[in-house]
XYZ file of C-alpha atoms in Angstrom:
369
model
C -197.349 79.087 85.476
C -199.514 82.120 85.660
C -197.003 84.696 86.489
C -194.420 83.254 84.101
C -196.970 83.072 81.282
C -198.138 86.626 81.902
C -194.450 87.694 81.787
C -193.950 85.741 78.554
C -196.786 87.287 76.901
C -195.885 90.776 78.060
C -192.299 90.102 76.725
C -193.633 89.247 73.157
C -195.869 92.321 73.079
C -192.978 94.475 74.284
C -190.794 92.965 71.523
C -193.286 93.799 68.903
C -193.576 97.278 70.163
C -189.808 97.917 70.537
C -188.138 96.273 67.551
C -185.882 99.332 66.989
C -184.748 99.233 70.577
C -183.829 95.611 70.377
C -181.470 96.364 67.564
C -179.479 98.849 69.541
C -176.991 96.258 70.588
C -174.184 95.177 68.280
C -173.453 91.782 70.104
C -175.636 88.817 71.049
C -173.401 86.216 72.656
C -176.305 83.717 73.202
C -177.021 83.827 69.473
C -173.601 84.063 67.971
C -171.692 81.674 70.243
C -174.277 79.677 72.123
C -172.244 76.582 72.465
C -169.133 78.225 73.822
C -171.300 80.116 76.425
C -172.902 76.906 77.440
C -169.648 75.123 77.853
C -168.230 77.839 79.948
C -171.302 77.902 81.981
C -171.041 74.206 82.640
C -167.513 74.581 83.812
C -168.407 77.526 86.052
C -171.264 75.487 87.552
C -169.057 72.550 88.362
C -166.464 74.861 89.958
C -169.251 76.635 91.773
C -170.369 73.269 93.245
C -166.850 72.420 94.326
C -166.453 75.925 96.027
C -169.885 75.560 97.800
C -168.836 72.097 99.136
C -165.545 73.546 100.388
C -167.243 76.471 102.109
C -169.722 74.189 103.812
C -167.097 72.004 105.368
C -168.470 69.561 107.884
C -172.034 70.735 107.156
C -171.875 68.676 103.873
C -172.176 65.463 105.892
C -175.112 66.875 107.898
C -177.641 67.542 105.168
C -178.492 64.973 102.505
C -179.362 67.650 99.995
C -175.606 68.264 99.465
C -175.749 64.778 97.650
C -178.024 66.544 95.052
C -175.459 69.272 94.701
C -172.886 66.719 93.838
C -175.158 64.774 91.508
C -175.451 67.883 89.435
C -171.797 67.721 88.459
C -172.703 65.025 85.856
C -175.149 67.520 84.230
C -172.545 70.249 84.322
C -169.942 67.971 82.662
C -172.348 67.172 79.869
C -172.146 70.665 78.581
C -168.482 70.382 77.558
C -167.043 66.931 78.052
C -167.603 65.930 74.336
C -165.576 68.885 73.024
C -162.907 68.277 75.764
C -162.640 64.659 74.886
C -162.112 65.519 71.204
C -159.443 68.185 72.235
C -157.724 66.333 74.911
C -158.974 62.824 75.536
C -156.506 62.367 78.603
C -157.744 65.596 80.203
C -161.357 64.652 79.710
C -160.653 61.302 81.450
C -159.020 63.106 84.261
C -161.979 65.474 84.774
C -164.420 62.469 84.888
C -162.085 60.732 87.293
C -161.797 63.751 89.514
C -165.531 64.151 89.754
C -165.952 60.559 90.651
C -163.406 60.930 93.396
C -165.495 63.837 94.674
C -168.747 61.717 94.722
C -166.785 58.712 96.352
C -165.198 60.950 98.948
C -168.696 62.472 99.869
C -170.086 59.071 100.203
C -167.323 57.739 102.431
C -166.986 60.823 104.511
C -163.270 61.102 103.975
C -160.841 62.847 101.675
C -163.266 65.393 100.154
C -161.052 68.452 100.587
C -158.223 66.586 98.458
C -160.728 65.360 95.871
C -162.201 68.998 95.510
C -158.671 70.407 94.951
C -158.014 67.727 92.302
C -161.274 68.193 90.617
C -160.786 72.008 90.624
C -157.477 71.691 88.949
C -158.863 69.413 86.240
C -161.712 71.738 85.510
C -159.568 74.765 85.382
C -157.289 73.026 82.832
C -160.402 71.955 80.894
C -161.505 75.668 80.652
C -157.934 76.599 79.219
C -158.278 73.772 76.661
C -161.655 74.442 75.215
C -162.563 78.106 75.851
C -160.192 80.245 73.667
C -158.273 83.055 75.419
C -159.771 85.665 73.107
C -163.298 84.647 73.871
C -162.542 84.736 77.668
C -161.130 88.260 77.154
C -164.473 89.471 75.307
C -166.553 91.538 77.702
C -169.790 90.169 76.094
C -168.731 86.704 76.902
C -168.036 87.626 80.393
C -171.322 89.464 80.645
C -173.163 86.281 79.429
C -171.465 84.240 82.164
C -172.602 86.793 84.686
C -176.111 86.505 83.312
C -176.158 82.779 83.403
C -174.725 82.534 86.835
C -177.165 85.176 88.313
C -180.281 83.723 86.765
C -179.409 79.916 86.504
C -180.853 77.181 88.565
C -178.089 77.314 91.157
C -177.549 80.992 90.571
C -177.634 84.147 92.661
C -181.364 84.724 92.442
C -182.379 81.169 92.664
C -180.147 80.376 95.721
C -181.806 83.066 97.829
C -185.398 81.951 96.842
C -184.641 78.301 97.500
C -182.958 79.175 100.924
C -186.521 80.632 101.951
C -187.991 77.120 100.939
C -185.602 75.520 103.212
C -183.116 74.278 100.621
C -180.082 75.231 102.701
C -177.249 74.121 100.302
C -178.892 76.432 97.673
C -178.111 79.363 99.782
C -174.306 78.397 99.845
C -174.442 77.960 96.149
C -175.950 81.413 95.709
C -173.336 82.858 98.034
C -170.456 81.316 96.011
C -172.124 82.363 92.736
C -172.210 86.027 94.004
C -168.534 85.819 94.764
C -167.841 84.596 91.216
C -170.217 87.111 89.643
C -168.371 89.877 91.517
C -164.982 88.558 90.248
C -166.324 88.492 86.708
C -167.728 92.033 86.958
C -164.302 93.142 88.001
C -162.920 91.883 84.850
C -165.125 94.236 82.697
C -165.740 97.038 85.224
C -163.080 99.137 83.450
C -165.448 99.476 80.456
C -168.099 101.229 82.467
C -168.623 104.825 83.143
C -168.893 106.284 86.675
C -172.561 105.980 86.872
C -172.728 102.418 85.436
C -170.056 101.330 87.825
C -171.846 102.825 90.760
C -175.277 101.213 89.705
C -173.706 97.724 89.431
C -171.778 97.946 92.654
C -174.812 99.264 94.423
C -176.745 96.259 93.383
C -173.922 93.939 94.224
C -173.815 95.307 97.752
C -177.521 94.997 98.125
C -177.408 91.271 97.146
C -174.320 90.766 99.248
C -176.511 91.940 102.187
C -178.878 88.974 101.446
C -175.916 86.709 101.628
C -174.083 87.805 104.822
C -172.556 84.437 105.692
C -171.410 81.469 103.527
C -173.864 78.951 105.309
C -177.066 79.120 107.170
C -178.475 76.511 109.467
C -182.299 77.226 109.049
C -184.479 78.700 106.335
C -184.561 82.326 105.532
C -187.600 84.403 106.318
C -188.222 87.024 103.588
C -189.284 87.799 99.992
C -188.211 84.948 97.739
C -187.934 87.311 94.755
C -185.709 89.920 96.696
C -182.518 88.909 95.030
C -184.062 88.839 91.375
C -184.823 92.476 90.873
C -181.253 93.738 91.689
C -179.806 90.833 89.533
C -182.027 92.091 86.542
C -180.961 95.706 87.138
C -177.251 94.546 86.958
C -177.810 92.665 83.683
C -179.577 95.618 82.129
C -176.637 97.787 82.990
C -174.216 95.250 81.712
C -176.012 95.136 78.193
C -175.097 98.904 77.834
C -171.556 98.498 79.017
C -170.588 95.524 76.796
C -173.027 96.609 73.966
C -174.585 93.175 73.727
C -178.143 91.556 74.040
C -178.125 89.486 77.286
C -181.899 88.572 77.288
C -182.153 86.051 74.510
C -185.990 85.657 75.482
C -186.625 89.323 75.004
C -187.246 88.667 71.248
C -188.919 85.363 71.261
C -189.569 85.364 67.478
C -185.764 85.631 66.949
C -184.955 82.995 69.570
C -187.607 80.686 68.113
C -186.049 81.138 64.655
C -182.497 80.596 65.899
C -182.808 77.487 67.946
C -183.573 75.051 64.976
C -180.385 76.480 63.352
C -178.454 75.681 66.514
C -179.817 72.252 66.817
C -178.768 71.285 63.252
C -175.311 70.665 64.513
C -176.532 68.508 67.156
C -178.398 66.238 64.738
C -175.520 66.064 62.495
C -173.285 65.055 65.405
C -175.823 62.240 66.456
C -176.065 61.022 62.931
C -172.108 60.707 62.861
C -172.274 58.904 66.196
C -170.714 61.611 68.326
C -173.406 61.625 70.918
C -171.208 63.525 73.388
C -171.204 66.518 71.099
C -174.697 66.174 70.153
C -175.795 66.268 73.735
C -173.570 69.428 74.470
C -175.422 71.195 71.449
C -178.858 70.076 72.549
C -178.279 71.252 76.134
C -177.364 74.643 74.879
C -180.454 74.693 72.647
C -182.792 73.040 75.276
C -181.615 75.271 78.150
C -182.536 78.500 76.246
C -186.022 77.072 75.081
C -186.813 76.195 78.638
C -185.228 79.078 80.522
C -185.821 82.250 78.164
C -189.561 82.236 78.488
C -190.062 80.689 75.067
C -191.139 77.406 76.635
C -193.737 78.988 78.944
C -195.092 80.995 75.996
C -195.304 77.909 73.823
C -196.997 76.021 76.568
C -199.907 78.478 76.297
C -199.849 79.132 72.523
C -199.181 75.615 71.225
C -199.367 73.199 74.182
C -198.955 70.038 72.185
C -195.715 71.324 70.425
C -194.414 72.510 73.728
C -195.081 69.038 75.432
C -193.300 67.283 72.564
C -190.297 69.613 72.647
C -189.931 69.500 76.412
C -190.181 65.693 76.470
C -187.511 65.335 73.842
C -185.220 67.895 75.498
C -185.508 66.027 78.813
C -184.907 62.714 77.048
C -181.834 63.910 75.358
C -180.326 66.070 78.080
C -182.104 65.525 81.295
C -183.051 69.344 81.324
C -186.564 70.150 82.863
C -187.175 66.520 83.759
C -187.211 66.989 87.586
C -190.163 69.227 88.045
C -192.066 68.555 91.287
C -195.345 66.580 90.807
C -198.225 67.553 93.039
C -200.503 64.577 92.344
C -199.105 62.118 94.877
C -198.841 58.500 93.880
C -200.450 59.212 90.550
C -197.589 61.537 89.804
C -195.069 59.030 90.721
C -196.738 56.614 88.293
C -196.419 59.399 85.668
C -192.731 59.861 86.542
C -192.107 56.083 86.134
C -193.748 56.142 82.695
C -191.624 59.253 81.647
C -188.455 57.493 82.634
C -189.550 54.521 80.508
C -190.138 56.850 77.599
C -186.804 58.480 78.131
C -185.098 55.195 77.655
C -187.026 54.606 74.365
C -185.953 57.996 73.060
C -182.341 57.557 73.970
C -182.067 54.288 72.182
C -181.983 56.335 69.046
C -180.700 59.895 69.998
C -180.397 60.703 66.220
C -184.081 60.023 65.604
C -185.044 61.916 68.853
C -182.942 65.015 67.622
C -184.787 64.953 64.287
C -188.120 64.957 66.177
C -186.946 67.811 68.393
C -185.984 69.705 65.334
C -189.540 69.232 63.891
C -190.965 70.468 67.198
C -188.687 73.565 67.264
C -189.541 74.225 63.655
C -193.240 74.294 64.583
C -192.592 76.510 67.540
C -190.780 78.953 64.971
C -193.893 78.742 62.711
C -196.001 79.958 65.646
C -194.089 83.292 65.360
C -194.611 83.251 61.522
C -191.201 81.991 60.709
């Protein structure tokens, strides 16, 4: 946590010193439309997993880690399935069924290509059903997707890092993510000037050299952070191109103040019995808390508040609940206890959401809000 914490503290200091600079962008998609960004990201990740499975071909049956890639589809669906079910229940059922077919095909070792094609068709239809066309055409929305697909847990940067740690499917996920990021960039490149276009394309070419083939058969030897620096440079250029803030954690005080407002809709949904929508919103909130440096900062500044928030996010969404434990058997016992606590929390998601709201409000208070 040391390097993350130092970065988090440095980010807060920088935000305090550059408040004028932070106001330079007119858009902020992760603040103004957090749910639709999360929904679209979920669909993109599911499609990314399918593409990686397709690219890997027969290798899928040779490495058990591909099972984890497929298991991740369930979490991806959690980002959008509730809204899809409310919009088109038949299509939502088709998406769930198609994903189950992928899982069954993987387990049986037959019919995976056909199952992938069916799931891709259903997910593409889901995207058309719940992501408005005018949103998809918004450069800030597209840039937000590029950001998430570059920095996410199965994104461009993480894929290369995990490939060095002998997680071979992660490399293919990163390769596929880079292809999709490049395609999304081409959708908004027309808004860039010559220098901006040259900068982004130079960085894409640099990252492409790190992903020369779709698959690898052994761990990469290199700097695990090598893909991250060019990714951040791309995002920085994109902010200027689309005139939008793409680092929600750059101003943690604003993020901490915004998250309880976002979570309010989740608690209302849980109270109304719409657990699927409640989960969608909580995922959007929890992901930003855990992945935009705010969680790391709170772990240092108010560890009890952070522990409460992180446990409740894990219980309601599964996010952040799979961290490696380095304490052997004792760690396994702790994990079992955590799973029991999760079942208790999920027995009353509305109450858990209220508790998470209190924790996030306490986090906001740390910043004077």
